[in-house]
Amino acid sequence: MKKDSRNKMPLPKVSQSSCLRMRFSASSCRRCLDVCPNNALSFDGGLVLDSYLCTGCQLCSAACPSGALSPDIVLSSFLKVLQQQTAIVIACQKATQDSHLKTPCLAFISEEILMALFLAETPGISLNLTGCSACANNDRIKKIKEKLATVEARSQLPISSKIQLVESPEQLIFHGETCDRRGFFRSLTRSIVSEAATLLSPKTVQDPENKVYAEKQLTLGRALLKTVLGKQPEEEQKRLIAVFAGSLLRGESCDGCRACTKVCPTGALLENYDESQPPFEFDAVNCTACGLCVEFCINEALAAD
């Protein structure tokens, strides 16, 4: 993806094969178009990002349910920093203060990512917004605050007690990890565990030119949430999956063609060839409620619950 020289923030990565309208031309999805404040996105033979108009605010990355637009950050970076035993600071790449993780514009943080940050082992998280007021994307601070309030209401958990939105430099506190012998081996162990988790976790979008439409990929937010959820008590897992995952009903008009499993971008629908069972299994934690299977089914046999 070309980057306009005047854009100081990284642009979203584009994966055509994950775009709902590329997977099914009749799809009505326009989440990225509706959320983009600069009209930098369009569909012209494919999903097109205008690097001249785009300011790299990443709102489209947060809104896209299939990873067709994604921030330039990998899952392992998040997993590694979230296993620290100190409060961590996350900042955009333009921030001058010390931080544990540098990212594209913080507006890429979705409700799923906020939930995952809250559930992570680290005792506290600060999102460094101190430089946002002087940035071209300064109005995105409001969006981050809205997401924080929404995820707190949906989850019924005290999200803001752990995740702090820091807008004043005086309130920003950074603690580096200690380097004593015990700390060294603890960090080494966490690093090994993090890498193993990354290898075993669902694949996230990495290749902007990916054209393999049969490939299933999770968004960064869903992959991160799924990984962190796996460490929660079973009952809490079920409750939060019901809050953040999609749901699906299969009607009697289903003829078992299994076409829905092919069009699903995240692998939430798994083919089942046991004749005594439904033609597919539904994996709720992989479902981002994109609605593509419902739109695609020729028999109108599927519906969101």
Short mmCIF file of N, CA, C and O in Angstrom, two decimals, residues 75-90 100-101 116-117 119-125 162 177 183 185-199 201 224 227-228 231:
data_model
loop_
_atom_site.label_atom_id
_atom_site.label_comp_id
_atom_site.label_asym_id
_atom_site.label_seq_id
_atom_site.Cartn_x
_atom_site.Cartn_y
_atom_site.Cartn_z
N LEU A 75 -0.12 -9.41 16.27
CA LEU A 75 -0.68 -9.95 17.50
C LEU A 75 0.40 -10.20 18.55
O LEU A 75 0.21 -9.93 19.74
N SER A 76 1.56 -10.70 18.13
CA SER A 76 2.61 -11.04 19.09
C SER A 76 3.10 -9.82 19.87
O SER A 76 3.50 -9.93 21.03
N SER A 77 3.06 -8.64 19.24
CA SER A 77 3.49 -7.42 19.94
C SER A 77 2.57 -7.14 21.13
O SER A 77 3.04 -6.78 22.22
N PHE A 78 1.28 -7.32 20.92
CA PHE A 78 0.32 -7.12 22.00
C PHE A 78 0.51 -8.18 23.09
O PHE A 78 0.56 -7.87 24.28
N LEU A 79 0.58 -9.43 22.68
CA LEU A 79 0.68 -10.51 23.67
C LEU A 79 1.92 -10.37 24.53
O LEU A 79 1.89 -10.63 25.74
N LYS A 80 3.00 -9.96 23.93
CA LYS A 80 4.26 -9.83 24.66
C LYS A 80 4.16 -8.76 25.74
O LYS A 80 4.55 -8.96 26.89
N VAL A 81 3.62 -7.59 25.39
CA VAL A 81 3.57 -6.48 26.34
C VAL A 81 2.51 -6.71 27.41
O VAL A 81 2.65 -6.27 28.55
N LEU A 82 1.44 -7.42 27.08
CA LEU A 82 0.36 -7.63 28.03
C LEU A 82 0.68 -8.64 29.11
O LEU A 82 -0.08 -8.82 30.05
N GLN A 83 1.82 -9.32 29.00
CA GLN A 83 2.22 -10.27 30.04
C GLN A 83 3.18 -9.64 31.04
O GLN A 83 3.68 -10.32 31.93
N GLN A 84 3.44 -8.35 30.91
CA GLN A 84 4.29 -7.68 31.88
C GLN A 84 3.57 -7.55 33.22
O GLN A 84 2.35 -7.45 33.27
N GLN A 85 4.34 -7.51 34.30
CA GLN A 85 3.78 -7.42 35.64
C GLN A 85 3.76 -5.99 36.17
O GLN A 85 3.60 -5.76 37.35
N THR A 86 3.93 -5.03 35.28
CA THR A 86 3.86 -3.63 35.65
C THR A 86 2.79 -2.95 34.80
O THR A 86 2.40 -3.48 33.76
N ALA A 87 2.30 -1.81 35.28
CA ALA A 87 1.34 -1.05 34.48
C ALA A 87 2.02 -0.61 33.19
O ALA A 87 3.18 -0.20 33.20
N ILE A 88 1.31 -0.73 32.07
CA ILE A 88 1.93 -0.45 30.78
C ILE A 88 1.35 0.81 30.14
O ILE A 88 0.23 1.21 30.45
N VAL A 89 2.15 1.40 29.28
CA VAL A 89 1.75 2.59 28.54
C VAL A 89 1.73 2.25 27.05
O VAL A 89 2.70 1.72 26.52
N ILE A 90 0.61 2.54 26.39
CA ILE A 90 0.47 2.34 24.96
C ILE A 90 0.32 3.71 24.32
O ILE A 90 -0.47 4.54 24.78
N HIS A 100 5.53 1.30 26.48
CA HIS A 100 5.82 -0.12 26.34
C HIS A 100 5.45 -0.65 24.96
O HIS A 100 5.95 -1.68 24.53
N LEU A 101 4.54 0.05 24.29
CA LEU A 101 4.09 -0.38 22.96
C LEU A 101 3.74 0.83 22.13
O LEU A 101 2.93 1.66 22.54
N ALA A 116 -10.07 -6.95 25.78
CA ALA A 116 -8.88 -7.79 25.94
C ALA A 116 -7.86 -7.12 26.85
O ALA A 116 -7.22 -7.78 27.69
N LEU A 117 -7.68 -5.81 26.71
CA LEU A 117 -6.74 -5.08 27.57
C LEU A 117 -7.17 -5.16 29.03
O LEU A 117 -6.35 -5.34 29.93
N LEU A 119 -8.89 -7.56 30.45
CA LEU A 119 -8.77 -8.94 30.95
C LEU A 119 -7.32 -9.40 31.06
O LEU A 119 -7.04 -10.41 31.71
N ALA A 120 -6.39 -8.68 30.46
CA ALA A 120 -4.99 -9.10 30.46
C ALA A 120 -4.41 -9.08 31.87
O ALA A 120 -4.93 -8.46 32.79
N GLU A 121 -3.28 -9.78 32.03
CA GLU A 121 -2.66 -9.95 33.34
C GLU A 121 -2.07 -8.67 33.90
O GLU A 121 -1.95 -8.51 35.11
N THR A 122 -1.66 -7.76 33.06
CA THR A 122 -1.00 -6.54 33.53
C THR A 122 -1.92 -5.74 34.47
O THR A 122 -3.13 -5.69 34.25
N PRO A 123 -1.37 -5.14 35.53
CA PRO A 123 -2.20 -4.49 36.55
C PRO A 123 -2.86 -3.18 36.13
O PRO A 123 -3.80 -2.73 36.78
N GLY A 124 -2.38 -2.56 35.09
CA GLY A 124 -2.98 -1.31 34.67
C GLY A 124 -2.50 -0.91 33.29
O GLY A 124 -1.42 -1.31 32.85
N ILE A 125 -3.31 -0.12 32.58
CA ILE A 125 -2.97 0.29 31.22
C ILE A 125 -3.29 1.77 31.05
O ILE A 125 -4.38 2.22 31.39
N LYS A 162 -9.22 0.21 35.12
CA LYS A 162 -7.92 -0.36 34.75
C LYS A 162 -7.32 0.35 33.55
O LYS A 162 -6.10 0.50 33.46
N GLU A 177 10.60 -2.41 33.04
CA GLU A 177 10.75 -3.67 33.76
C GLU A 177 12.09 -3.71 34.49
O GLU A 177 13.09 -3.20 34.00
N GLY A 183 13.84 -11.15 37.50
CA GLY A 183 13.09 -10.45 36.48
C GLY A 183 13.49 -10.88 35.08
O GLY A 183 12.66 -10.97 34.18
N PHE A 185 14.64 -13.86 34.09
CA PHE A 185 14.08 -15.17 33.73
C PHE A 185 12.56 -15.11 33.62
O PHE A 185 11.97 -15.84 32.81
N ARG A 186 11.92 -14.23 34.40
CA ARG A 186 10.48 -14.07 34.26
C ARG A 186 10.14 -13.50 32.89
O ARG A 186 9.21 -13.95 32.21
N SER A 187 10.91 -12.50 32.45
CA SER A 187 10.69 -11.90 31.14
C SER A 187 10.95 -12.91 30.03
O SER A 187 10.23 -12.95 29.03
N LEU A 188 12.00 -13.71 30.20
CA LEU A 188 12.32 -14.72 29.20
C LEU A 188 11.20 -15.73 29.08
O LEU A 188 10.78 -16.10 27.98
N THR A 189 10.68 -16.18 30.23
CA THR A 189 9.58 -17.15 30.21
C THR A 189 8.35 -16.58 29.54
O THR A 189 7.71 -17.23 28.71
N ARG A 190 8.01 -15.32 29.87
CA ARG A 190 6.84 -14.70 29.25
C ARG A 190 7.03 -14.55 27.75
O ARG A 190 6.08 -14.70 26.98
N SER A 191 8.26 -14.24 27.34
CA SER A 191 8.53 -14.09 25.91
C SER A 191 8.30 -15.41 25.18
O SER A 191 7.70 -15.44 24.10
N ILE A 192 8.77 -16.51 25.78
CA ILE A 192 8.59 -17.83 25.16
C ILE A 192 7.11 -18.18 25.09
O ILE A 192 6.60 -18.66 24.06
N VAL A 193 6.39 -17.93 26.20
CA VAL A 193 4.95 -18.21 26.23
C VAL A 193 4.21 -17.38 25.20
O VAL A 193 3.31 -17.85 24.51
N SER A 194 4.61 -16.11 25.08
CA SER A 194 3.97 -15.21 24.12
C SER A 194 4.15 -15.71 22.70
O SER A 194 3.21 -15.72 21.90
N GLU A 195 5.37 -16.10 22.35
CA GLU A 195 5.62 -16.59 21.00
C GLU A 195 4.84 -17.86 20.73
O GLU A 195 4.31 -18.06 19.63
N ALA A 196 4.74 -18.75 21.74
CA ALA A 196 3.98 -19.98 21.57
C ALA A 196 2.51 -19.67 21.35
O ALA A 196 1.85 -20.26 20.50
N ALA A 197 1.99 -18.71 22.13
CA ALA A 197 0.58 -18.32 21.98
C ALA A 197 0.32 -17.75 20.59
O ALA A 197 -0.72 -17.99 19.99
N THR A 198 1.29 -17.00 20.07
CA THR A 198 1.13 -16.42 18.75
C THR A 198 1.07 -17.51 17.68
O THR A 198 0.26 -17.46 16.76
N LEU A 199 1.92 -18.52 17.81
CA LEU A 199 1.94 -19.60 16.83
C LEU A 199 0.65 -20.41 16.87
O LEU A 199 0.18 -20.90 15.85
N SER A 201 -2.34 -19.25 18.03
CA SER A 201 -3.53 -18.43 17.93
C SER A 201 -4.00 -18.33 16.49
O SER A 201 -3.26 -18.64 15.56
N LEU A 224 -6.94 -11.22 19.53
CA LEU A 224 -6.43 -10.83 20.84
C LEU A 224 -7.43 -11.18 21.94
O LEU A 224 -7.06 -11.76 22.97
N THR A 227 -7.59 -14.97 22.53
CA THR A 227 -6.44 -15.47 23.26
C THR A 227 -6.55 -15.16 24.75
O THR A 227 -6.30 -16.03 25.60
N VAL A 228 -6.96 -13.94 25.09
CA VAL A 228 -7.06 -13.55 26.49
C VAL A 228 -8.25 -14.23 27.17
O VAL A 228 -8.17 -14.62 28.34
N LYS A 231 -7.95 -17.60 29.07
CA LYS A 231 -7.36 -17.66 30.41
C LYS A 231 -8.38 -17.33 31.51
O LYS A 231 -8.04 -17.33 32.68
#
